[in-house]
């Protein structure tokens, strides 16, 4: 689908969407259409429960007095209260209403004074967010369907955003659309099946970012062995697929300014290893590389829109398999930091991958901060479900910034505690630490506490995204499946606080 941004005139043909405020208050475009249709919109208000409340929707087919095919009424409640996310949801819902409806050309005209006036968004940005909402909703992953019938394919060819601020909106949308491309990349990677996407092929997908100006280095097992990454390598030891560590550099900032760093867990399939997971639902573990996919998508977004920042993305890519050569419960491995780990459960593998990836990142890049993303624990799903990701951090300022960015882009976070008293749970009889806690309590916190031992006091935040990387239900701006969580969050963090 093509998205174009043009003037706000009401089109002669196709479909149009207009805003209606609470209490049935018609926007200028809705007023005009109500006249041409001899009161069809007011009739809808009388004849249905649609009253212009935020999120409500009603559609008129073949409206009288015009050659339009449809008029979609979008409830906006009090227009001043519309948030960035509400605007995106509105764009997304309009897309979904028309996508497979037979409509080919649609136009959204919701210019009205005071729309989203409580945000700090400019008029152009407001329309750009409507546009990007539609873009995000239009995602599909259907490359493996060879028998899609024509009637299952989208019909909508062009979606036009009509506004008096078209030039400014186009500029703002160009940047947001690059971010949406990052989100799509993440969704694609998370959706790929694990026989297609494994460490080597995921590393190859990273290399495609060179066309955006990202420098990409791929480390193989021999190099990681030389660096002493025994913790990461132990996880991949049972797989016939070789492990990889990929480093992505975007240098958009000042020459000598320290980079921001993003680190991702990339377990391309997590069987649990010798501590094998149950069969039911194991297929979900193809998206155990969701943290790495978010980092890759964020790097694509940041580079794609030319962010004025130096950023590095580091992803640890492994496959966790049971095998004659696999790591055993009870093995002791030595991490790059020199600390030894008694591996008591081979299914607590994400932290083993991140231990070396985090240590390597702070050691080599001396970053301003590190944010790691990982589908790390089932326990975070028990605690937060799929509304918030878990935030764990040794730094209040970084935490506040992440929380704020998360609210803005509707990729919400909830902060959990770190505390030295949890460390007792990680004591090992024969090594520096064990990779699981002793009891059943606070599983997400002990995992974070483990990671903290590998950050060397650099400002750091760990985002446990196990509950949010994949969605069982569609939202206004994403079909079910890979959500792309993290891309917009990291992009917003950089946009707001770290660009020079
Ligand atoms: N990848 C899983 C966590 C996970 C579970 C993500 C469900 C998404 C959905 C992780 O590697 C894991 O297996 N964690 C264990 C840790 C335990 C063995 C201490 C868990 O959460 O059960
Ligand atoms: Mn696991
Ligand atoms: Zn895992």
Short mmCIF file of C-alpha atoms and ligand atoms in Angstrom, two decimals:
data_model
loop_
_atom_site.label_atom_id
_atom_site.label_comp_id
_atom_site.label_asym_id
_atom_site.label_seq_id
_atom_site.Cartn_x
_atom_site.Cartn_y
_atom_site.Cartn_z
CA UNK A 1 0.00 0.00 0.00
CA UNK A 2 1.14 3.48 -0.84
CA UNK A 3 0.68 6.30 1.65
CA UNK A 4 0.52 9.86 0.35
CA UNK A 5 0.04 13.13 2.13
CA UNK A 6 -1.87 15.83 0.27
CA UNK A 7 -4.24 18.76 0.75
CA UNK A 8 -7.40 18.31 2.78
CA UNK A 9 -10.04 18.50 0.05
CA UNK A 10 -12.83 15.94 0.14
CA UNK A 11 -12.30 13.52 -2.76
CA UNK A 12 -14.94 12.75 -5.35
CA UNK A 13 -14.49 8.99 -5.36
CA UNK A 14 -13.29 6.15 -3.16
CA UNK A 15 -13.57 6.08 0.61
CA UNK A 16 -13.15 8.89 3.10
CA UNK A 17 -12.65 8.90 6.87
CA UNK A 18 -13.58 11.92 8.97
CA UNK A 19 -13.52 12.70 12.67
CA UNK A 20 -16.52 13.11 14.95
CA UNK A 21 -16.06 14.37 18.51
CA UNK A 22 -17.96 13.24 21.60
CA UNK A 23 -21.59 14.24 21.70
CA UNK A 24 -21.65 13.96 17.92
CA UNK A 25 -19.63 17.13 17.33
CA UNK A 26 -18.80 17.07 13.64
CA UNK A 27 -15.34 18.09 12.42
CA UNK A 28 -15.21 20.57 9.49
CA UNK A 29 -14.90 17.76 6.94
CA UNK A 30 -17.72 15.81 8.58
CA UNK A 31 -19.93 18.89 8.51
CA UNK A 32 -19.29 19.36 4.83
CA UNK A 33 -20.04 15.71 4.09
CA UNK A 34 -23.19 15.79 6.18
CA UNK A 35 -24.43 18.57 3.91
CA UNK A 36 -23.61 16.82 0.63
CA UNK A 37 -25.25 13.63 1.87
CA UNK A 38 -28.39 15.43 3.05
CA UNK A 39 -27.76 14.62 6.67
CA UNK A 40 -26.52 11.03 6.43
CA UNK A 41 -23.97 11.52 9.22
CA UNK A 42 -26.45 13.03 11.65
CA UNK A 43 -28.75 10.17 10.80
CA UNK A 44 -26.04 7.70 11.83
CA UNK A 45 -25.75 9.54 15.14
CA UNK A 46 -29.48 9.16 15.70
CA UNK A 47 -29.76 5.60 14.42
CA UNK A 48 -26.81 3.94 16.15
CA UNK A 49 -24.75 3.92 19.30
CA UNK A 50 -21.99 5.79 17.53
CA UNK A 51 -21.71 9.12 19.33
CA UNK A 52 -18.13 10.19 18.60
CA UNK A 53 -16.54 8.65 21.69
CA UNK A 54 -12.85 7.93 21.33
CA UNK A 55 -12.29 4.61 19.54
CA UNK A 56 -15.84 4.31 18.19
CA UNK A 57 -16.32 3.79 14.49
CA UNK A 58 -19.27 3.72 12.08
CA UNK A 59 -19.39 3.40 8.34
CA UNK A 60 -21.83 4.56 5.69
CA UNK A 61 -21.78 2.62 2.44
CA UNK A 62 -22.78 4.19 -0.88
CA UNK A 63 -23.77 7.49 0.74
CA UNK A 64 -26.47 9.42 -1.07
CA UNK A 65 -25.71 12.64 -2.90
CA UNK A 66 -22.05 11.77 -3.68
CA UNK A 67 -20.04 9.31 -5.78
CA UNK A 68 -18.06 8.20 -2.73
CA UNK A 69 -18.12 4.49 -1.89
CA UNK A 70 -17.89 4.88 1.86
CA UNK A 71 -17.72 7.38 4.65
CA UNK A 72 -15.96 6.13 7.76
CA UNK A 73 -16.75 8.05 10.93
CA UNK A 74 -13.96 8.00 13.50
CA UNK A 75 -14.81 8.87 17.09
CA UNK A 76 -12.16 11.11 18.64
CA UNK A 77 -13.85 11.99 21.94
CA UNK A 78 -12.44 15.32 23.05
CA UNK A 79 -10.06 16.05 20.14
CA UNK A 80 -7.71 17.96 22.45
CA UNK A 81 -7.15 14.79 24.51
CA UNK A 82 -5.96 12.70 21.56
CA UNK A 83 -2.46 11.32 22.25
CA UNK A 84 0.22 10.29 19.82
CA UNK A 85 -0.87 6.71 20.30
CA UNK A 86 -4.56 7.57 19.76
CA UNK A 87 -3.64 9.16 16.44
CA UNK A 88 -1.71 6.08 15.38
CA UNK A 89 -4.57 3.81 16.46
CA UNK A 90 -6.91 5.92 14.37
CA UNK A 91 -4.70 5.50 11.31
CA UNK A 92 -4.35 1.80 12.01
CA UNK A 93 -8.07 1.22 12.43
CA UNK A 94 -8.85 3.09 9.25
CA UNK A 95 -6.37 0.90 7.41
CA UNK A 96 -7.96 -2.24 8.85
CA UNK A 97 -11.48 -1.08 8.03
CA UNK A 98 -10.58 -0.70 4.37
CA UNK A 99 -7.67 -3.07 3.79
CA UNK A 100 -9.66 -6.02 2.43
CA UNK A 101 -13.03 -4.32 1.98
CA UNK A 102 -12.83 -3.80 -1.75
CA UNK A 103 -11.81 -0.17 -1.32
CA UNK A 104 -8.81 0.77 -3.46
CA UNK A 105 -8.42 4.47 -2.72
CA UNK A 106 -9.07 5.94 0.72
CA UNK A 107 -8.49 9.32 2.28
CA UNK A 108 -8.39 10.39 5.91
CA UNK A 109 -9.32 14.02 6.55
CA UNK A 110 -9.25 14.82 10.24
CA UNK A 111 -7.81 18.32 10.31
CA UNK A 112 -9.51 20.23 13.06
CA UNK A 113 -8.41 22.96 15.35
CA UNK A 114 -7.28 21.67 18.68
CA UNK A 115 -6.73 18.05 17.58
CA UNK A 116 -4.19 16.51 20.00
CA UNK A 117 -3.50 19.98 21.34
CA UNK A 118 -2.39 18.60 24.71
CA UNK A 119 0.60 16.88 23.11
CA UNK A 120 3.67 18.79 22.04
CA UNK A 121 3.16 17.65 18.46
CA UNK A 122 3.11 20.09 15.56
CA UNK A 123 0.27 19.98 13.02
CA UNK A 124 2.49 18.15 10.56
CA UNK A 125 3.58 15.60 13.15
CA UNK A 126 -0.03 14.92 14.13
CA UNK A 127 -0.90 13.87 10.59
CA UNK A 128 2.38 11.95 10.27
CA UNK A 129 1.43 9.83 13.28
CA UNK A 130 -1.93 9.01 11.69
CA UNK A 131 -0.02 7.94 8.60
CA UNK A 132 2.51 5.80 10.44
CA UNK A 133 -0.31 4.13 12.39
CA UNK A 134 -1.76 2.99 9.08
CA UNK A 135 1.65 1.85 7.90
CA UNK A 136 2.26 -0.19 11.05
CA UNK A 137 -1.15 -1.83 10.77
CA UNK A 138 -0.48 -2.84 7.17
CA UNK A 139 2.23 -5.35 8.12
CA UNK A 140 1.81 -8.90 6.85
CA UNK A 141 4.05 -11.94 6.97
CA UNK A 142 2.73 -14.13 4.20
CA UNK A 143 5.86 -15.18 2.34
CA UNK A 144 5.24 -18.86 3.06
CA UNK A 145 1.64 -18.85 1.83
CA UNK A 146 1.77 -20.16 -1.72
CA UNK A 147 -1.98 -20.50 -2.16
CA UNK A 148 -3.37 -17.14 -1.08
CA UNK A 149 -6.64 -16.51 -2.88
CA UNK A 150 -7.18 -13.12 -4.44
CA UNK A 151 -10.03 -12.40 -2.05
CA UNK A 152 -7.62 -12.88 0.87
CA UNK A 153 -5.25 -10.24 -0.43
CA UNK A 154 -5.60 -6.57 0.54
CA UNK A 155 -7.43 -4.35 -1.92
CA UNK A 156 -6.36 -0.96 -0.59
CA UNK A 157 -3.78 0.52 -2.93
CA UNK A 158 -3.45 4.12 -1.81
CA UNK A 159 -4.19 5.71 1.51
CA UNK A 160 -4.12 9.50 1.42
CA UNK A 161 -3.76 11.68 4.46
CA UNK A 162 -5.42 14.98 3.70
CA UNK A 163 -4.17 18.04 5.56
CA UNK A 164 -3.48 21.74 5.19
CA UNK A 165 0.01 21.06 6.63
CA UNK A 166 1.01 18.56 3.96
CA UNK A 167 4.65 19.64 3.51
CA UNK A 168 5.45 19.49 7.23
CA UNK A 169 3.54 16.23 7.57
CA UNK A 170 5.51 14.68 4.72
CA UNK A 171 8.81 15.56 6.41
CA UNK A 172 7.73 14.15 9.76
CA UNK A 173 6.34 11.03 8.12
CA UNK A 174 9.54 10.35 6.17
CA UNK A 175 11.39 9.92 9.44
CA UNK A 176 8.65 7.90 11.16
CA UNK A 177 8.33 5.67 8.12
CA UNK A 178 12.03 4.72 8.43
CA UNK A 179 11.29 3.68 11.99
CA UNK A 180 8.31 1.64 10.79
CA UNK A 181 10.70 -0.14 8.43
CA UNK A 182 12.81 -1.05 11.46
CA UNK A 183 9.68 -2.39 13.17
CA UNK A 184 8.82 -4.45 10.08
CA UNK A 185 12.33 -5.88 9.99
CA UNK A 186 12.00 -6.95 13.62
CA UNK A 187 8.57 -8.49 12.99
CA UNK A 188 9.94 -10.33 9.96
CA UNK A 189 12.89 -11.76 11.89
CA UNK A 190 10.74 -12.86 14.81
CA UNK A 191 8.24 -14.52 12.47
CA UNK A 192 10.78 -16.50 10.45
CA UNK A 193 10.79 -20.23 11.23
CA UNK A 194 13.83 -21.61 13.05
CA UNK A 195 14.97 -23.85 10.18
CA UNK A 196 15.35 -20.72 8.06
CA UNK A 197 16.62 -18.29 10.68
CA UNK A 198 19.58 -19.53 12.71
CA UNK A 199 22.75 -17.77 13.89
CA UNK A 200 24.48 -17.69 10.52
CA UNK A 201 21.44 -16.58 8.51
CA UNK A 202 20.44 -14.04 11.17
CA UNK A 203 23.97 -12.62 10.96
CA UNK A 204 23.51 -12.37 7.20
CA UNK A 205 20.32 -10.39 7.74
CA UNK A 206 22.34 -8.01 9.92
CA UNK A 207 24.81 -7.54 7.11
CA UNK A 208 22.00 -6.14 4.96
CA UNK A 209 22.07 -3.06 7.19
CA UNK A 210 25.26 -1.98 5.42
CA UNK A 211 23.00 -0.49 2.74
CA UNK A 212 21.78 1.96 5.39
CA UNK A 213 25.33 2.98 6.26
CA UNK A 214 25.72 0.63 9.23
CA UNK A 215 29.09 -1.06 9.62
CA UNK A 216 28.64 -4.72 10.47
CA UNK A 217 31.17 -7.13 11.97
CA UNK A 218 30.42 -10.82 12.41
CA UNK A 219 32.44 -12.85 14.91
CA UNK A 220 32.51 -16.63 14.51
CA UNK A 221 33.17 -19.29 17.12
CA UNK A 222 36.95 -19.20 16.75
CA UNK A 223 37.06 -15.47 17.42
CA UNK A 224 34.72 -15.77 20.37
CA UNK A 225 36.84 -18.57 21.75
CA UNK A 226 39.91 -16.33 21.55
CA UNK A 227 38.00 -13.65 23.44
CA UNK A 228 37.18 -16.19 26.15
CA UNK A 229 33.41 -16.22 25.65
CA UNK A 230 32.91 -19.62 27.28
CA UNK A 231 29.51 -18.69 28.63
CA UNK A 232 27.93 -17.85 25.26
CA UNK A 233 29.70 -20.68 23.45
CA UNK A 234 28.51 -23.27 25.98
CA UNK A 235 24.91 -22.56 25.01
CA UNK A 236 25.49 -23.16 21.30
CA UNK A 237 27.65 -26.22 21.86
CA UNK A 238 24.88 -28.75 21.20
CA UNK A 239 23.78 -27.19 17.92
CA UNK A 240 25.05 -28.07 14.48
CA UNK A 241 24.61 -24.35 13.71
CA UNK A 242 27.65 -22.31 14.66
CA UNK A 243 27.14 -19.41 17.07
CA UNK A 244 27.74 -15.81 16.02
CA UNK A 245 28.24 -12.44 17.67
CA UNK A 246 27.27 -9.51 15.47
CA UNK A 247 28.40 -5.93 16.11
CA UNK A 248 26.61 -3.13 14.26
CA UNK A 249 27.98 0.42 14.28
CA UNK A 250 26.09 3.58 13.35
CA UNK A 251 28.25 6.69 13.49
CA UNK A 252 25.86 9.60 13.08
CA UNK A 253 27.12 11.58 16.05
CA UNK A 254 30.17 13.64 16.90
CA UNK A 255 33.47 12.02 16.22
CA UNK A 256 34.69 11.25 19.71
CA UNK A 257 31.45 11.01 21.65
CA UNK A 258 30.88 7.71 23.42
CA UNK A 259 28.24 5.54 21.76
CA UNK A 260 24.96 4.37 23.19
CA UNK A 261 24.84 0.58 23.18
CA UNK A 262 22.03 -1.90 22.61
CA UNK A 263 22.55 -5.58 23.32
CA UNK A 264 20.18 -8.39 22.34
CA UNK A 265 19.54 -12.01 23.25
CA UNK A 266 19.40 -13.95 20.01
CA UNK A 267 18.52 -17.56 20.79
CA UNK A 268 17.22 -18.59 17.39
CA UNK A 269 15.56 -21.61 18.95
CA UNK A 270 15.38 -22.52 22.63
CA UNK A 271 14.60 -26.18 23.23
CA UNK A 272 15.92 -25.77 26.76
CA UNK A 273 18.90 -27.95 25.84
CA UNK A 274 19.46 -31.02 28.05
CA UNK A 275 17.06 -29.38 30.55
CA UNK A 276 14.54 -29.94 27.77
CA UNK A 277 11.31 -27.94 27.63
CA UNK A 278 7.93 -29.71 27.37
CA UNK A 279 6.66 -30.29 23.82
CA UNK A 280 3.50 -28.19 24.11
CA UNK A 281 4.14 -24.69 22.90
CA UNK A 282 7.81 -25.25 22.21
CA UNK A 283 7.34 -23.77 18.74
CA UNK A 284 7.04 -20.38 20.44
CA UNK A 285 10.74 -20.57 21.18
CA UNK A 286 11.49 -19.55 17.60
CA UNK A 287 10.95 -16.01 18.85
CA UNK A 288 13.53 -16.36 21.61
CA UNK A 289 15.68 -14.16 19.40
CA UNK A 290 13.22 -11.28 19.87
CA UNK A 291 15.71 -9.19 21.86
CA UNK A 292 18.27 -9.37 19.09
CA UNK A 293 15.59 -8.63 16.48
CA UNK A 294 14.61 -5.50 18.40
CA UNK A 295 18.23 -4.36 18.48
CA UNK A 296 18.63 -5.02 14.75
CA UNK A 297 15.37 -3.19 13.96
CA UNK A 298 16.36 -0.26 16.17
CA UNK A 299 19.72 0.04 14.42
CA UNK A 300 17.87 0.01 11.07
CA UNK A 301 15.51 2.73 12.33
CA UNK A 302 18.27 4.93 13.71
CA UNK A 303 20.41 4.59 10.61
CA UNK A 304 17.46 4.80 8.25
CA UNK A 305 16.38 8.18 9.56
CA UNK A 306 19.98 9.39 9.91
CA UNK A 307 19.97 9.91 13.69
CA UNK A 308 22.69 12.21 15.00
CA UNK A 309 24.09 9.72 17.46
CA UNK A 310 26.80 7.11 17.70
CA UNK A 311 25.20 3.76 18.42
CA UNK A 312 26.41 0.18 18.61
CA UNK A 313 24.18 -2.86 18.50
CA UNK A 314 25.56 -6.17 19.71
CA UNK A 315 23.63 -9.43 19.35
CA UNK A 316 24.60 -12.86 20.65
CA UNK A 317 23.23 -15.51 18.30
CA UNK A 318 23.01 -19.15 19.35
CA UNK A 319 20.74 -22.16 19.06
CA UNK A 320 20.05 -24.06 22.30
CA UNK A 321 19.80 -27.77 21.43
CA UNK A 322 20.09 -31.12 23.23
CA UNK A 323 22.82 -33.29 21.71
CA UNK A 324 25.69 -35.63 22.56
CA UNK A 325 27.89 -32.59 22.56
CA UNK A 326 25.48 -30.32 24.41
CA UNK A 327 26.25 -28.56 27.65
CA UNK A 328 25.19 -30.59 30.72
CA UNK A 329 23.50 -29.45 33.91
CA UNK A 330 26.44 -29.23 36.28
CA UNK A 331 28.98 -27.97 33.77
CA UNK A 332 31.14 -25.03 34.82
CA UNK A 333 31.97 -22.44 32.15
CA UNK A 334 34.29 -19.44 32.24
CA UNK A 335 32.90 -16.19 30.89
CA UNK A 336 34.87 -13.48 29.11
CA UNK A 337 34.83 -11.45 32.35
CA UNK A 338 36.78 -14.27 34.02
CA UNK A 339 33.88 -15.14 36.31
CA UNK A 340 32.92 -18.82 36.39
CA UNK A 341 29.35 -20.10 36.18
CA UNK A 342 27.90 -23.41 37.29
CA UNK A 343 25.22 -24.21 34.71
CA UNK A 344 22.53 -25.93 36.77
CA UNK A 345 19.79 -25.55 34.21
CA UNK A 346 20.63 -25.41 30.52
CA UNK A 347 17.27 -23.71 29.89
CA UNK A 348 18.45 -20.58 31.72
CA UNK A 349 20.58 -19.88 28.63
CA UNK A 350 19.71 -16.30 27.76
CA UNK A 351 21.64 -14.90 30.69
CA UNK A 352 24.65 -17.01 29.65
CA UNK A 353 24.57 -15.45 26.19
CA UNK A 354 24.11 -11.94 27.53
CA UNK A 355 26.87 -12.34 30.14
CA UNK A 356 29.50 -12.40 27.41
CA UNK A 357 27.71 -9.99 25.05
CA UNK A 358 27.34 -7.36 27.81
CA UNK A 359 30.89 -7.75 29.07
CA UNK A 360 32.28 -7.49 25.55
CA UNK A 361 30.19 -4.37 24.83
CA UNK A 362 31.27 -2.37 27.87
CA UNK A 363 34.86 -3.54 27.59
CA UNK A 364 35.28 -2.60 23.94
CA UNK A 365 33.06 0.47 23.55
CA UNK A 366 32.96 2.19 26.96
CA UNK A 367 29.40 3.27 26.06
CA UNK A 368 27.37 6.07 27.67
CA UNK A 369 24.95 3.34 28.69
CA UNK A 370 23.87 -0.16 27.69
CA UNK A 371 20.29 -1.31 27.24
CA UNK A 372 19.81 -5.03 26.72
CA UNK A 373 16.61 -6.64 25.47
CA UNK A 374 15.83 -10.29 26.04
CA UNK A 375 12.96 -12.76 26.12
CA UNK A 376 14.59 -13.86 29.33
CA UNK A 377 12.06 -15.35 31.74
CA UNK A 378 8.64 -16.95 31.80
CA UNK A 379 8.28 -15.34 35.23
CA UNK A 380 7.98 -11.86 33.71
CA UNK A 381 4.89 -13.05 31.83
CA UNK A 382 3.39 -14.24 35.11
CA UNK A 383 4.09 -10.83 36.65
CA UNK A 384 3.18 -8.43 33.84
CA UNK A 385 1.35 -10.32 31.11
CA UNK A 386 1.72 -8.63 27.77
CA UNK A 387 1.01 -4.99 28.66
CA UNK A 388 4.40 -4.01 30.07
CA UNK A 389 7.94 -5.27 29.66
CA UNK A 390 10.05 -5.59 32.80
CA UNK A 391 12.69 -2.92 33.42
CA UNK A 392 15.69 -3.58 35.65
CA UNK A 393 18.40 -0.97 35.98
CA UNK A 394 21.32 0.25 38.05
CA UNK A 395 20.61 3.85 36.98
CA UNK A 396 17.61 6.04 37.84
CA UNK A 397 18.09 8.60 35.09
CA UNK A 398 18.28 5.95 32.37
CA UNK A 399 15.22 4.24 33.88
CA UNK A 400 13.18 7.45 33.91
CA UNK A 401 14.08 8.13 30.31
CA UNK A 402 13.13 4.63 29.22
CA UNK A 403 9.82 4.79 31.12
CA UNK A 404 9.01 8.15 29.51
CA UNK A 405 9.94 6.96 25.99
CA UNK A 406 7.86 3.81 26.55
CA UNK A 407 4.76 5.81 27.46
CA UNK A 408 5.11 8.01 24.39
CA UNK A 409 5.31 5.17 21.89
CA UNK A 410 3.01 2.82 23.82
CA UNK A 411 5.77 0.28 24.44
CA UNK A 412 5.31 0.38 28.16
CA UNK A 413 7.75 -0.64 30.87
CA UNK A 414 7.41 -1.42 34.54
CA UNK A 415 10.41 -1.12 36.81
CA UNK A 416 11.40 -3.96 39.11
CA UNK A 417 13.95 -3.86 41.94
CA UNK A 418 17.54 -4.97 41.97
CA UNK A 419 19.04 -5.58 45.39
CA UNK A 420 22.18 -7.26 46.65
CA UNK A 421 20.15 -9.48 48.97
CA UNK A 422 18.94 -11.46 45.96
CA UNK A 423 22.57 -12.38 45.26
CA UNK A 424 22.59 -15.06 47.95
CA UNK A 425 20.30 -17.04 45.64
CA UNK A 426 23.01 -17.20 42.97
CA UNK A 427 25.76 -18.65 45.18
CA UNK A 428 27.37 -21.78 43.83
CA UNK A 429 29.24 -24.35 45.85
CA UNK A 430 31.98 -24.78 43.28
CA UNK A 431 31.97 -21.68 41.03
CA UNK A 432 31.54 -17.90 41.25
CA UNK A 433 27.82 -18.20 40.64
CA UNK A 434 25.06 -20.53 39.47
CA UNK A 435 22.83 -19.70 36.52
CA UNK A 436 19.50 -20.21 38.33
CA UNK A 437 18.16 -19.23 41.72
CA UNK A 438 17.55 -21.80 44.43
CA UNK A 439 13.83 -21.36 45.00
CA UNK A 440 10.85 -20.51 42.85
CA UNK A 441 10.57 -16.86 43.88
CA UNK A 442 11.58 -13.73 41.98
CA UNK A 443 12.77 -15.56 38.87
CA UNK A 444 12.94 -12.42 36.73
CA UNK A 445 14.86 -10.52 39.39
CA UNK A 446 17.48 -13.21 39.97
CA UNK A 447 18.00 -13.33 36.21
CA UNK A 448 18.57 -9.55 36.17
CA UNK A 449 20.78 -9.81 39.21
CA UNK A 450 22.87 -12.34 37.27
CA UNK A 451 23.20 -9.98 34.29
CA UNK A 452 24.28 -7.12 36.54
CA UNK A 453 27.47 -9.03 37.31
CA UNK A 454 28.52 -8.52 33.70
CA UNK A 455 27.95 -4.78 33.26
CA UNK A 456 30.91 -3.53 35.28
CA UNK A 457 28.98 -0.56 36.74
CA UNK A 458 28.24 1.03 33.34
CA UNK A 459 24.76 2.68 33.38
CA UNK A 460 22.63 -0.23 32.26
CA UNK A 461 19.05 -1.34 31.83
CA UNK A 462 17.74 -4.81 31.15
CA UNK A 463 14.36 -5.11 29.44
CA UNK A 464 12.71 -8.50 29.87
CA UNK A 465 10.45 -8.64 26.82
CA UNK A 466 9.26 -12.27 27.05
CA UNK A 467 5.64 -11.09 27.44
CA UNK A 468 5.60 -8.46 24.71
CA UNK A 469 7.71 -9.68 21.78
CA UNK A 470 4.87 -11.79 20.40
CA UNK A 471 1.16 -11.14 20.57
CA UNK A 472 -1.72 -13.61 20.43
CA UNK A 473 -4.11 -10.89 19.37
CA UNK A 474 -4.07 -8.05 16.89
CA UNK A 475 -3.92 -4.45 18.08
CA UNK A 476 -4.81 -1.27 16.20
CA UNK A 477 -1.29 -1.03 14.79
CA UNK A 478 -0.10 -4.64 14.62
CA UNK A 479 -1.54 -7.94 13.46
CA UNK A 480 -1.02 -10.88 15.79
CA UNK A 481 2.48 -12.34 15.83
CA UNK A 482 5.75 -10.49 16.19
CA UNK A 483 5.07 -7.03 17.61
CA UNK A 484 8.39 -5.33 16.92
CA UNK A 485 8.43 -4.23 20.56
CA UNK A 486 11.56 -2.27 21.42
CA UNK A 487 12.30 -0.62 18.10
CA UNK A 488 10.17 2.45 18.63
CA UNK A 489 11.14 2.54 22.30
CA UNK A 490 14.86 2.70 21.58
CA UNK A 491 14.33 5.11 18.70
CA UNK A 492 12.31 7.43 20.94
CA UNK A 493 14.94 7.18 23.68
CA UNK A 494 17.61 8.29 21.24
CA UNK A 495 15.44 10.98 19.59
CA UNK A 496 14.48 12.56 22.84
CA UNK A 497 17.64 12.42 24.91
CA UNK A 498 20.75 11.44 22.99
CA UNK A 499 20.92 13.21 19.64
CA UNK A 500 23.50 15.97 19.27
N1 LIG B 1 13.36 -18.19 26.58
C1 LIG B 1 12.97 -18.59 27.88
C2 LIG B 1 11.99 -17.61 28.54
C3 LIG B 1 10.63 -17.54 27.91
C4 LIG B 1 9.62 -18.37 28.35
C5 LIG B 1 10.37 -16.64 26.92
C6 LIG B 1 8.36 -18.29 27.78
C7 LIG B 1 9.11 -16.56 26.35
C8 LIG B 1 8.11 -17.39 26.78
C9 LIG B 1 14.21 -18.70 28.77
O1 LIG B 1 15.36 -19.09 28.13
C10 LIG B 1 13.91 -19.72 29.80
O2 LIG B 1 13.77 -20.85 29.44
N2 LIG B 1 13.83 -19.32 31.05
C11 LIG B 1 13.52 -20.19 32.12
C12 LIG B 1 14.47 -19.89 33.25
C13 LIG B 1 14.46 -20.92 34.34
C14 LIG B 1 15.03 -22.23 33.84
C15 LIG B 1 15.28 -20.38 35.50
C16 LIG B 1 12.08 -19.95 32.54
O3 LIG B 1 11.63 -18.79 32.53
O4 LIG B 1 11.39 -20.91 32.83
MN1 LIG B 2 15.54 -21.20 28.01
ZN1 LIG B 3 15.49 -18.67 26.15
#
